[in-house]
GROMACS .gro file of N, CA and C in nm:
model
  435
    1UNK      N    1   0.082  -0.118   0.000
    1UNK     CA    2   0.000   0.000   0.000
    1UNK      C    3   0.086   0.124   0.000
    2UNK      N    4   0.159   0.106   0.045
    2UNK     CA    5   0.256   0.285   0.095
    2UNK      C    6   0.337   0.295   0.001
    3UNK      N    7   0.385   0.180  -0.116
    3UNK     CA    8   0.456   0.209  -0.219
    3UNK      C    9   0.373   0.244  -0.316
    4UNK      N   10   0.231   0.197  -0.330
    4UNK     CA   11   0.141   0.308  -0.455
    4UNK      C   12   0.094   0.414  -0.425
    5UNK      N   13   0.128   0.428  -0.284
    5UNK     CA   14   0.070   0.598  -0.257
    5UNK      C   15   0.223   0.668  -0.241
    6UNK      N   16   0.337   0.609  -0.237
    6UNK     CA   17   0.441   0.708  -0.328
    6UNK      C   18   0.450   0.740  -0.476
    7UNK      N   19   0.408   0.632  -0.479
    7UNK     CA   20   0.400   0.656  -0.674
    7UNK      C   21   0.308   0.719  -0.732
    8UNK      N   22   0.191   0.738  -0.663
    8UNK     CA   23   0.053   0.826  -0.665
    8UNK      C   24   0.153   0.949  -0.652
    9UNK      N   25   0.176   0.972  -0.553
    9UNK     CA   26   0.242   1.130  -0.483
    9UNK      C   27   0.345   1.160  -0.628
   10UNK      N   28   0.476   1.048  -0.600
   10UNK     CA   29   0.505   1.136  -0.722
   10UNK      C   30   0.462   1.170  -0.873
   11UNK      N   31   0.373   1.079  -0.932
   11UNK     CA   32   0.313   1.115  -1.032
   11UNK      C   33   0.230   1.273  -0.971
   12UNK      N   34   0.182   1.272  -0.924
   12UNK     CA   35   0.086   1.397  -0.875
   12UNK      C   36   0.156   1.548  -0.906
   13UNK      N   37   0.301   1.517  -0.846
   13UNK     CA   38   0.389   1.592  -0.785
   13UNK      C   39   0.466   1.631  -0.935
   14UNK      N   40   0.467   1.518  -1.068
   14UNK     CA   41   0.526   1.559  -1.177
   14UNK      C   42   0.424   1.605  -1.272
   15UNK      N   43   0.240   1.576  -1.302
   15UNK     CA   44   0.216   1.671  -1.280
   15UNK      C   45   0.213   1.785  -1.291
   16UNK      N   46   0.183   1.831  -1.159
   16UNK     CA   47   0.189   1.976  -1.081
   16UNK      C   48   0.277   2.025  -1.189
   17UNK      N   49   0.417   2.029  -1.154
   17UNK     CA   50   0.556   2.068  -1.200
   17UNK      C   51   0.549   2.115  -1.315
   18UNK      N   52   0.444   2.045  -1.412
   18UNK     CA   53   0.454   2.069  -1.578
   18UNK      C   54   0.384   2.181  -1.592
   19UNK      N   55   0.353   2.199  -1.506
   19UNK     CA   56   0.219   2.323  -1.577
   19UNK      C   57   0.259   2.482  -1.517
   20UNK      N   58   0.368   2.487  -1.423
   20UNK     CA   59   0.429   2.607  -1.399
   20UNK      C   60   0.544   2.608  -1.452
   21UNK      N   61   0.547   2.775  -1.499
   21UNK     CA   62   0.696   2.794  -1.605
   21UNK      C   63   0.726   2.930  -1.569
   22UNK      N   64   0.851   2.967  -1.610
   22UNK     CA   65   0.864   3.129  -1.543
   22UNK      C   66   0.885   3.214  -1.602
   23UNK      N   67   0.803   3.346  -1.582
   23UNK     CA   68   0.749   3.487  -1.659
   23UNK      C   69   0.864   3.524  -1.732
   24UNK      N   70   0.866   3.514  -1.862
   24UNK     CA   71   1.012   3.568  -1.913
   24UNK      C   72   0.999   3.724  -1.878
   25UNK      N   73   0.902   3.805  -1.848
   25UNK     CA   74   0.893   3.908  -1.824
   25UNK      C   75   0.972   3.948  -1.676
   26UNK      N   76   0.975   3.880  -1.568
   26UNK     CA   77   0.999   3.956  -1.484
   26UNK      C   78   1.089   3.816  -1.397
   27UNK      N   79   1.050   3.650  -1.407
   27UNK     CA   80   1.169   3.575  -1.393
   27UNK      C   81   1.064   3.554  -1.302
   28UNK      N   82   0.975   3.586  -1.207
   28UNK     CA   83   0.848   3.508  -1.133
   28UNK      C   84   0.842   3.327  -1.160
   29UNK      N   85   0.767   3.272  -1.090
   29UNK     CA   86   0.712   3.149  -1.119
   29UNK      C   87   0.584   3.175  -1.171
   30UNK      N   88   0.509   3.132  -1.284
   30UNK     CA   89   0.352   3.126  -1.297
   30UNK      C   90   0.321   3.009  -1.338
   31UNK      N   91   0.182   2.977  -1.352
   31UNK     CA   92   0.160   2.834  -1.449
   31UNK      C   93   0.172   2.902  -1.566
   32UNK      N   94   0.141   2.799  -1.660
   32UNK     CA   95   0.187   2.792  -1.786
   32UNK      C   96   0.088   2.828  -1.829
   33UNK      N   97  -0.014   2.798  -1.817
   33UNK     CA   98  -0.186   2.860  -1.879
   33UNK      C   99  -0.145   3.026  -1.852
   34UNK      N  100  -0.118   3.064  -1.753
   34UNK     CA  101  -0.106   3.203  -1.701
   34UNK      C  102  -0.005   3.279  -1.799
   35UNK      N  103   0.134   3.172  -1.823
   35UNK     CA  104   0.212   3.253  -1.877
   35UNK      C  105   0.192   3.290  -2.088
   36UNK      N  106   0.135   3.121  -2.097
   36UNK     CA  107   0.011   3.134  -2.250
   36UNK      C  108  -0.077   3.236  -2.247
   37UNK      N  109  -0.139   3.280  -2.152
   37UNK     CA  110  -0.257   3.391  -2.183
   37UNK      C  111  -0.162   3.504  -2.188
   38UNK      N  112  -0.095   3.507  -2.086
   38UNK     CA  113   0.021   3.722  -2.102
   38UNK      C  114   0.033   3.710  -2.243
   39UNK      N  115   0.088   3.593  -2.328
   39UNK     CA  116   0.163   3.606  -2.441
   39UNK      C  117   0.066   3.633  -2.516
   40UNK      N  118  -0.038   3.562  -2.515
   40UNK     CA  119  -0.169   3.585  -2.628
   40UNK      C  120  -0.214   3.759  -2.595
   41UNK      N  121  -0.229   3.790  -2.477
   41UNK     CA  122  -0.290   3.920  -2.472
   41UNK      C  123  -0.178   4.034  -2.507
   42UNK      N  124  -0.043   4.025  -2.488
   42UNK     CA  125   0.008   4.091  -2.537
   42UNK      C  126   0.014   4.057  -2.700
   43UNK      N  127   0.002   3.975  -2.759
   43UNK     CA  128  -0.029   3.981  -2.907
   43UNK      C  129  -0.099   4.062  -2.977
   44UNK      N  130  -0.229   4.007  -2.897
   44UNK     CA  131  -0.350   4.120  -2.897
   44UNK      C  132  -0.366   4.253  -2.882
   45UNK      N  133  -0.223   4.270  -2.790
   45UNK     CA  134  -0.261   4.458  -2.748
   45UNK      C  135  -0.167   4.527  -2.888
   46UNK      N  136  -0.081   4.425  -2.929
   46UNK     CA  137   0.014   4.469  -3.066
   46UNK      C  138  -0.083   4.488  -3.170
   47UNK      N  139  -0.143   4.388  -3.212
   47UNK     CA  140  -0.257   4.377  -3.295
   47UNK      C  141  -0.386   4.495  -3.264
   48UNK      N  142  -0.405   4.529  -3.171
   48UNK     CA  143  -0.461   4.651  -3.168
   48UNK      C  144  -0.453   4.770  -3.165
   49UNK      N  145  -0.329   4.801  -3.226
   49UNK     CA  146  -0.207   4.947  -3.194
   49UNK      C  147  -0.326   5.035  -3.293
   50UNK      N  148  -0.403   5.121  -3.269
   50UNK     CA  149  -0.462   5.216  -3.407
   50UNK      C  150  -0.417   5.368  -3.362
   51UNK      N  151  -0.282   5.375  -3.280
   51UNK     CA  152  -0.236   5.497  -3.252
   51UNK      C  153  -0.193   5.597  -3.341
   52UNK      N  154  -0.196   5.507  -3.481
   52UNK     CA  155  -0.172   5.648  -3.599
   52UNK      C  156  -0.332   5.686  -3.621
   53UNK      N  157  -0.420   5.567  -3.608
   53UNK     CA  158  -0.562   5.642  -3.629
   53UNK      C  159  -0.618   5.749  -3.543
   54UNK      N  160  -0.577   5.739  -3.391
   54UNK     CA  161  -0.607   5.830  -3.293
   54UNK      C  162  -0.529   5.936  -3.327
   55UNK      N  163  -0.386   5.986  -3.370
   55UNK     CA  164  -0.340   6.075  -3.395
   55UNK      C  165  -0.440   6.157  -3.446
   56UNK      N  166  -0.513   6.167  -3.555
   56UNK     CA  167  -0.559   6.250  -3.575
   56UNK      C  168  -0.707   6.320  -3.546
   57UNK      N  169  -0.723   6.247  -3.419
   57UNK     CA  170  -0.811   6.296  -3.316
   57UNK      C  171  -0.750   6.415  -3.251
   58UNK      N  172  -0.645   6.388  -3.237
   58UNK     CA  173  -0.601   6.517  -3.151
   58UNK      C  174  -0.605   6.654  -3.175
   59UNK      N  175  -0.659   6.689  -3.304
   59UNK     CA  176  -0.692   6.817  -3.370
   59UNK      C  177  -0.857   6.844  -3.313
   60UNK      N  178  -0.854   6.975  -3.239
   60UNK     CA  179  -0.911   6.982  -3.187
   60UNK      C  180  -1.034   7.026  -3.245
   61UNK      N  181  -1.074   7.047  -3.390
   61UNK     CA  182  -1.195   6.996  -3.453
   61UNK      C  183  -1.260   6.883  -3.508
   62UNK      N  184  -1.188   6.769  -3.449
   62UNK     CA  185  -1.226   6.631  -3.520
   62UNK      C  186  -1.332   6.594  -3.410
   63UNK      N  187  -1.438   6.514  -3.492
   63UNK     CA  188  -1.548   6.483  -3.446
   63UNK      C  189  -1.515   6.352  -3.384
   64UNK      N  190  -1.537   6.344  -3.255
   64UNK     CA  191  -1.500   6.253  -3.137
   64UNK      C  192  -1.630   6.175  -3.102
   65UNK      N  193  -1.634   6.100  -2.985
   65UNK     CA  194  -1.713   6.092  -2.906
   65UNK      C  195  -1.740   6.162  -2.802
   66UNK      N  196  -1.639   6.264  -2.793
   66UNK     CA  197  -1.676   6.330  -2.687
   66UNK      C  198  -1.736   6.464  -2.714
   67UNK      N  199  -1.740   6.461  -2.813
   67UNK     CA  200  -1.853   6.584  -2.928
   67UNK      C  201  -2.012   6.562  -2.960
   68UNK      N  202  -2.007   6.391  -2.924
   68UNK     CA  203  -2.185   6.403  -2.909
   68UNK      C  204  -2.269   6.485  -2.859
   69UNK      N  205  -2.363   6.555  -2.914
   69UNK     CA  206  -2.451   6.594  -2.842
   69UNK      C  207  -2.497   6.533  -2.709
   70UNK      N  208  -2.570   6.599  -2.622
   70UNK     CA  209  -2.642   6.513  -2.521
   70UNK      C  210  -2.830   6.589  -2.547
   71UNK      N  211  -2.828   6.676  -2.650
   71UNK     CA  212  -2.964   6.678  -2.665
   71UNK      C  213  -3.061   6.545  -2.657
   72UNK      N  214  -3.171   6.597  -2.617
   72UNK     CA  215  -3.256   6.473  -2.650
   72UNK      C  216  -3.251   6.412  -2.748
   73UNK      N  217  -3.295   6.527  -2.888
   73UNK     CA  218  -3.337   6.453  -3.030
   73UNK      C  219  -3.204   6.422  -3.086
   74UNK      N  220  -3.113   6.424  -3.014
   74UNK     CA  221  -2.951   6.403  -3.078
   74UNK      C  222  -2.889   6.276  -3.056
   75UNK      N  223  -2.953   6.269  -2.903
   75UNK     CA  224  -2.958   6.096  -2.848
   75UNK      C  225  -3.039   6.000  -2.892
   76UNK      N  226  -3.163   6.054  -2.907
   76UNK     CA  227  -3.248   5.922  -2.954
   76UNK      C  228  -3.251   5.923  -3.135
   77UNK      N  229  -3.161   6.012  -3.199
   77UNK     CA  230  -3.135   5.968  -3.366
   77UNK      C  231  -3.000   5.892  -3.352
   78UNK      N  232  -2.916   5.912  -3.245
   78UNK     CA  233  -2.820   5.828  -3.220
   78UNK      C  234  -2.848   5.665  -3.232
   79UNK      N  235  -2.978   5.697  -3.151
   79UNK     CA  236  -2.982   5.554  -3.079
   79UNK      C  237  -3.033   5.469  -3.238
   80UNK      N  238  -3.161   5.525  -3.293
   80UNK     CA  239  -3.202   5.533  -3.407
   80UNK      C  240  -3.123   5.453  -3.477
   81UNK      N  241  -3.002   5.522  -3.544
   81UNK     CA  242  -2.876   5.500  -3.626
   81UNK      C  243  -2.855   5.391  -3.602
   82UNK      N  244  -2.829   5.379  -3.481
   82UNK     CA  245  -2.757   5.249  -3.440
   82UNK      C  246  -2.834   5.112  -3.432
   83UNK      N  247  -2.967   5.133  -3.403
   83UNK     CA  248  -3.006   4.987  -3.441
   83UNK      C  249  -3.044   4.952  -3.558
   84UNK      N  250  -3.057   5.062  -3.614
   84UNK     CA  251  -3.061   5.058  -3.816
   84UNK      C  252  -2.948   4.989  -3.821
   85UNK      N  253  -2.844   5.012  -3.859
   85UNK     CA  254  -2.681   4.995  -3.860
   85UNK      C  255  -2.737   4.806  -3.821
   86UNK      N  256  -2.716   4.796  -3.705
   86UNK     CA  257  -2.731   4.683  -3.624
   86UNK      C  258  -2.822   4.594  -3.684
   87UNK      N  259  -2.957   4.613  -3.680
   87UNK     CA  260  -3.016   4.512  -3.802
   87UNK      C  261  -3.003   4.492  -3.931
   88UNK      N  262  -2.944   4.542  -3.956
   88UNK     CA  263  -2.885   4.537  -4.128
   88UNK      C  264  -2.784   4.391  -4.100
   89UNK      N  265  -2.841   4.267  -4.159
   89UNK     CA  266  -2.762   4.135  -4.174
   89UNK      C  267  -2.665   4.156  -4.236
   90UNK      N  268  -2.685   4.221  -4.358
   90UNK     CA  269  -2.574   4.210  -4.444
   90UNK      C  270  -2.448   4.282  -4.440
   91UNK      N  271  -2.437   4.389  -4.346
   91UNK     CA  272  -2.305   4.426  -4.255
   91UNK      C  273  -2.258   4.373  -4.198
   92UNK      N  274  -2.132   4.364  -4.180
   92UNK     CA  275  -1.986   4.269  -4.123
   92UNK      C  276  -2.027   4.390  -3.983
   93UNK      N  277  -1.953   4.243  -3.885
   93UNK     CA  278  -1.951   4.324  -3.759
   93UNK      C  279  -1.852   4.460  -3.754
   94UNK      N  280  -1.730   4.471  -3.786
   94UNK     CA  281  -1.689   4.610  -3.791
   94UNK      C  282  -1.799   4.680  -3.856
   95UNK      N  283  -1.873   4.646  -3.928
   95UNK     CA  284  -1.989   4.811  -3.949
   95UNK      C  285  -2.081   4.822  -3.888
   96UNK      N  286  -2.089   4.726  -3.822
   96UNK     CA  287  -2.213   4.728  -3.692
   96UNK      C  288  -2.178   4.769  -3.554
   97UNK      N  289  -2.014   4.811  -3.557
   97UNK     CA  290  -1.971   4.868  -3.442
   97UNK      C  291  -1.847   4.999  -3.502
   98UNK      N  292  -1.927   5.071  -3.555
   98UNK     CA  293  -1.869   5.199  -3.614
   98UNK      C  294  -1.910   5.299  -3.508
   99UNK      N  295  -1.823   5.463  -3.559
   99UNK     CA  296  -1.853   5.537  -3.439
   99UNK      C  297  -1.943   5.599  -3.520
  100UNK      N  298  -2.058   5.703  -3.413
  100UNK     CA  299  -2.158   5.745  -3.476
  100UNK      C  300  -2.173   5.867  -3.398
  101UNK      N  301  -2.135   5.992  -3.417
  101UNK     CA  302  -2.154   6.110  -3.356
  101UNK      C  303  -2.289   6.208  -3.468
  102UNK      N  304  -2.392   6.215  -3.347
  102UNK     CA  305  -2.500   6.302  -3.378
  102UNK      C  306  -2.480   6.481  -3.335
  103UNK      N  307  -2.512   6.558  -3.385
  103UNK     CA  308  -2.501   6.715  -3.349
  103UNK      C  309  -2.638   6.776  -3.420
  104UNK      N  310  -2.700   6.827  -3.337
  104UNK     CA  311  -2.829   6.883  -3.478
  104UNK      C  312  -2.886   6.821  -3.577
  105UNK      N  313  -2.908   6.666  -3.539
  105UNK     CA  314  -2.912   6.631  -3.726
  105UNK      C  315  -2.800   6.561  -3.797
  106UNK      N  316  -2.677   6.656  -3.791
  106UNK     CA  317  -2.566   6.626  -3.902
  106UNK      C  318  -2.566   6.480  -3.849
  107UNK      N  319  -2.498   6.402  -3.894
  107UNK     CA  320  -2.426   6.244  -3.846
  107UNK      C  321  -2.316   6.231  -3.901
  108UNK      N  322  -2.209   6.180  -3.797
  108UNK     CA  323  -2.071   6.195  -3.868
  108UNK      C  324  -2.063   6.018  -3.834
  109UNK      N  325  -2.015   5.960  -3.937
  109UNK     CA  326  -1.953   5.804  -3.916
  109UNK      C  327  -1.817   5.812  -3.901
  110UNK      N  328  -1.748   5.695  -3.840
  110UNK     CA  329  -1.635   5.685  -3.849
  110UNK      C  330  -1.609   5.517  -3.830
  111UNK      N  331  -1.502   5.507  -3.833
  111UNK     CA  332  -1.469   5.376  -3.831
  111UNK      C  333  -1.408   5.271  -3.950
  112UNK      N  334  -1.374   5.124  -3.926
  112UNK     CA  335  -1.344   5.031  -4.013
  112UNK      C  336  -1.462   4.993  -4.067
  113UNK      N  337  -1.489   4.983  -4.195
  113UNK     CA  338  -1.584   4.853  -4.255
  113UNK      C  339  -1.524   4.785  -4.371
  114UNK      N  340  -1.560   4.686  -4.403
  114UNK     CA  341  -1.501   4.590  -4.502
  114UNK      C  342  -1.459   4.634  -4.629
  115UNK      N  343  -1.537   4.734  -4.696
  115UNK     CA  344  -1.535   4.675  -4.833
  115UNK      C  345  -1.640   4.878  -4.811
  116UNK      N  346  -1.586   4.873  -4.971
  116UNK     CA  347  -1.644   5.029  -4.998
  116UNK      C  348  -1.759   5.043  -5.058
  117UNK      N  349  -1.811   4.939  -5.051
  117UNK     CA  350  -1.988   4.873  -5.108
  117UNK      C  351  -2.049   4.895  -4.910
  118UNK      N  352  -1.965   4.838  -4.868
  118UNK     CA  353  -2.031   4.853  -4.732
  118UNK      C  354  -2.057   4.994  -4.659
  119UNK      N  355  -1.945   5.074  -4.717
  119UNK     CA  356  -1.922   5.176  -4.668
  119UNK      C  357  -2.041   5.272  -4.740
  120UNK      N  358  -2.093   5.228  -4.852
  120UNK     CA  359  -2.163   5.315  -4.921
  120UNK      C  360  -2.307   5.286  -4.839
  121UNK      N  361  -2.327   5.134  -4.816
  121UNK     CA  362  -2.463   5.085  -4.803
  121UNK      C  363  -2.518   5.116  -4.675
  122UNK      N  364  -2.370   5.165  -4.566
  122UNK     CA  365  -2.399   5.240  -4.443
  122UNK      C  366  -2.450   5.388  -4.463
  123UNK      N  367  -2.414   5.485  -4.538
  123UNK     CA  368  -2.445   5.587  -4.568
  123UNK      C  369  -2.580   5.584  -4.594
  124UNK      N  370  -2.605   5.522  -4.697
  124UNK     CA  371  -2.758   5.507  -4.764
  124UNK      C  372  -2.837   5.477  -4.664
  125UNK      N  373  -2.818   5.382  -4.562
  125UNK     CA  374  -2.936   5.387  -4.401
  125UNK      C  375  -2.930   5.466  -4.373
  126UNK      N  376  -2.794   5.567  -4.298
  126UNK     CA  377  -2.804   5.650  -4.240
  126UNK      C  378  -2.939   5.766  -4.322
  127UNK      N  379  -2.875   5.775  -4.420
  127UNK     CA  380  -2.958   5.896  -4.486
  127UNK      C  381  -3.063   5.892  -4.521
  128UNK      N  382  -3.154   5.772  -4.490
  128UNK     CA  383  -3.280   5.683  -4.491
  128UNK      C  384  -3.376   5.728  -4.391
  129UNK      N  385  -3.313   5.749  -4.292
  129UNK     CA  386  -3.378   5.793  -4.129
  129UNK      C  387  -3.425   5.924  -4.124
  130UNK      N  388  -3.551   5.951  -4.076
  130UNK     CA  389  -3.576   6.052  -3.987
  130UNK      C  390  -3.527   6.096  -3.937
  131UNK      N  391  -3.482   6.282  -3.957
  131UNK     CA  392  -3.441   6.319  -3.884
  131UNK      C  393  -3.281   6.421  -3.909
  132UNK      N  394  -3.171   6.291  -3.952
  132UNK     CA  395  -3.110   6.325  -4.009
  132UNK      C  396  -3.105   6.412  -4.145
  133UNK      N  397  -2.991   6.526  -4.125
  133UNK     CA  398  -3.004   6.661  -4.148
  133UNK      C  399  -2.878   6.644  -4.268
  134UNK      N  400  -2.795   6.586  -4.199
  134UNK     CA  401  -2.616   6.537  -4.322
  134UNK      C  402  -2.581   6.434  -4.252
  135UNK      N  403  -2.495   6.375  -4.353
  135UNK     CA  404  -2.400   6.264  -4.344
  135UNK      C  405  -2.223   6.327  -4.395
  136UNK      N  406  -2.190   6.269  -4.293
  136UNK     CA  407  -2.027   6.317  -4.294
  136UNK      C  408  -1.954   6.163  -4.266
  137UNK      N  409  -1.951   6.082  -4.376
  137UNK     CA  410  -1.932   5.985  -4.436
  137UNK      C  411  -1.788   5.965  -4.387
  138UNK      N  412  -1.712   5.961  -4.272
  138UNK     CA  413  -1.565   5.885  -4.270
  138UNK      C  414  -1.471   5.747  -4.276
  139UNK      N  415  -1.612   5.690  -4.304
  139UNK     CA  416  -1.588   5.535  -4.283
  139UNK      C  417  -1.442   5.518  -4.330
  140UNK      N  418  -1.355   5.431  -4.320
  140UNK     CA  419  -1.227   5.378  -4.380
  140UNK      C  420  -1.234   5.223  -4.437
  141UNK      N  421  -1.216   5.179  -4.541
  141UNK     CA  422  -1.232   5.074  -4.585
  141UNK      C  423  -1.131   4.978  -4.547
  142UNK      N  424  -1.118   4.890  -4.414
  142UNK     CA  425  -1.003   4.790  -4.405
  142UNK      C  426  -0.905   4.751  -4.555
  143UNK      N  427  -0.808   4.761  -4.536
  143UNK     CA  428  -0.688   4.664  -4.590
  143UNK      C  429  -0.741   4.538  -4.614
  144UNK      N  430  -0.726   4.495  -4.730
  144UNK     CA  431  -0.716   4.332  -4.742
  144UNK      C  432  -0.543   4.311  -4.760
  145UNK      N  433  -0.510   4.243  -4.707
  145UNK     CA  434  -0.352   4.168  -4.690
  145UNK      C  435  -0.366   4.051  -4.710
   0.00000   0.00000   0.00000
C-alpha cells in the first residue's frame, strides 16, 4: 500500500511541476496557462495598436465621441442610427460597431468597414432615417492583406 501511494504522490507531484513555467517578463514562477494567456494578450494589445488612427483625433476639430450631443433629439437619432446599422444582416460586424456622432441632425460616421460597397450601403441607411439633417461619411475601408 505505501509504495502506490508514493507513486501516486510522485506522479501527482510531476504533474503539478509541468504546468508552472517562469514569466520571461519579470523571472516570477507562474503556471503555464497564465504565462500562454500574457503572451496571447500581449499579441492582442500589438494587434490593436490604431495609434496612428487616434493621432488624428487630436486636432481639436475632429469629431470625437466626446462631441456628441447630449440633446434629447440628438440621443435618440443616435440611438435610431444604431439599431438601423445593427439590423442590417448584411453588414460585417466592424460596421455594426462603427462610431456614430449626432449634433443637430448632421451624423458623422467613423470607423473600419469591409469593403467600400459597405461603406456606401452604411451611408444610404443612415440617410434613410428621420431626422437626419447630413451625413459626414468617414468610414475607412479595411486593408485586405
Amino acid at each position: 500500500m505505501r509504495k502506490s501511494t508514493n507513486i501516486l504522490g510522485l506522479t501527482l507531484a510531476m504533474a503539478c511541476s509541468a504546468v508552472w513555467a517562469t514569466d520571461p517578463h519579470d523571472g516570477r514562477q507562474t503556471s503555464a496557462v497564465s504565462a500562454q494567456e500574457s503572451t496571447m494578450q500581449e499579441k492582442t494589445m500589438e494587434d490593436a495598436d490604431n495609434t496612428g488612427i487616434n493621432d488624428r483625433d487630436d486636432n481639436d476639430a475632429a469629431v470625437t465621441a466626446q462631441t456628441q450631443s447630449n440633446d434629447k433629439g440628438d440621443v435618440e437619432l443616435l440611438s435610431t442610427i444604431r439599431q438601423e446599422i445593427v439590423d442590417e444582416d448584411t453588414l460585417s460586424t466592424s460596421a455594426h460597431n462603427i462610431k456614430i456622432v449626432t449634433n443637430n441632425g448632421a451624423v458623422t460616421l467613423r470607423g473600419p468597414v469591409n469593403s467600400a460597397t459597405e461603406k456606401s450601403k452604411v451611408e444610404e441607411l443612415v440617410q434613410q432615417i428621420t431626422g437626419v439633417q447630413s451625413v459626414d461619411n468617414q468610414l475607412d475601408v479595411a486593408s485586405s492583406n
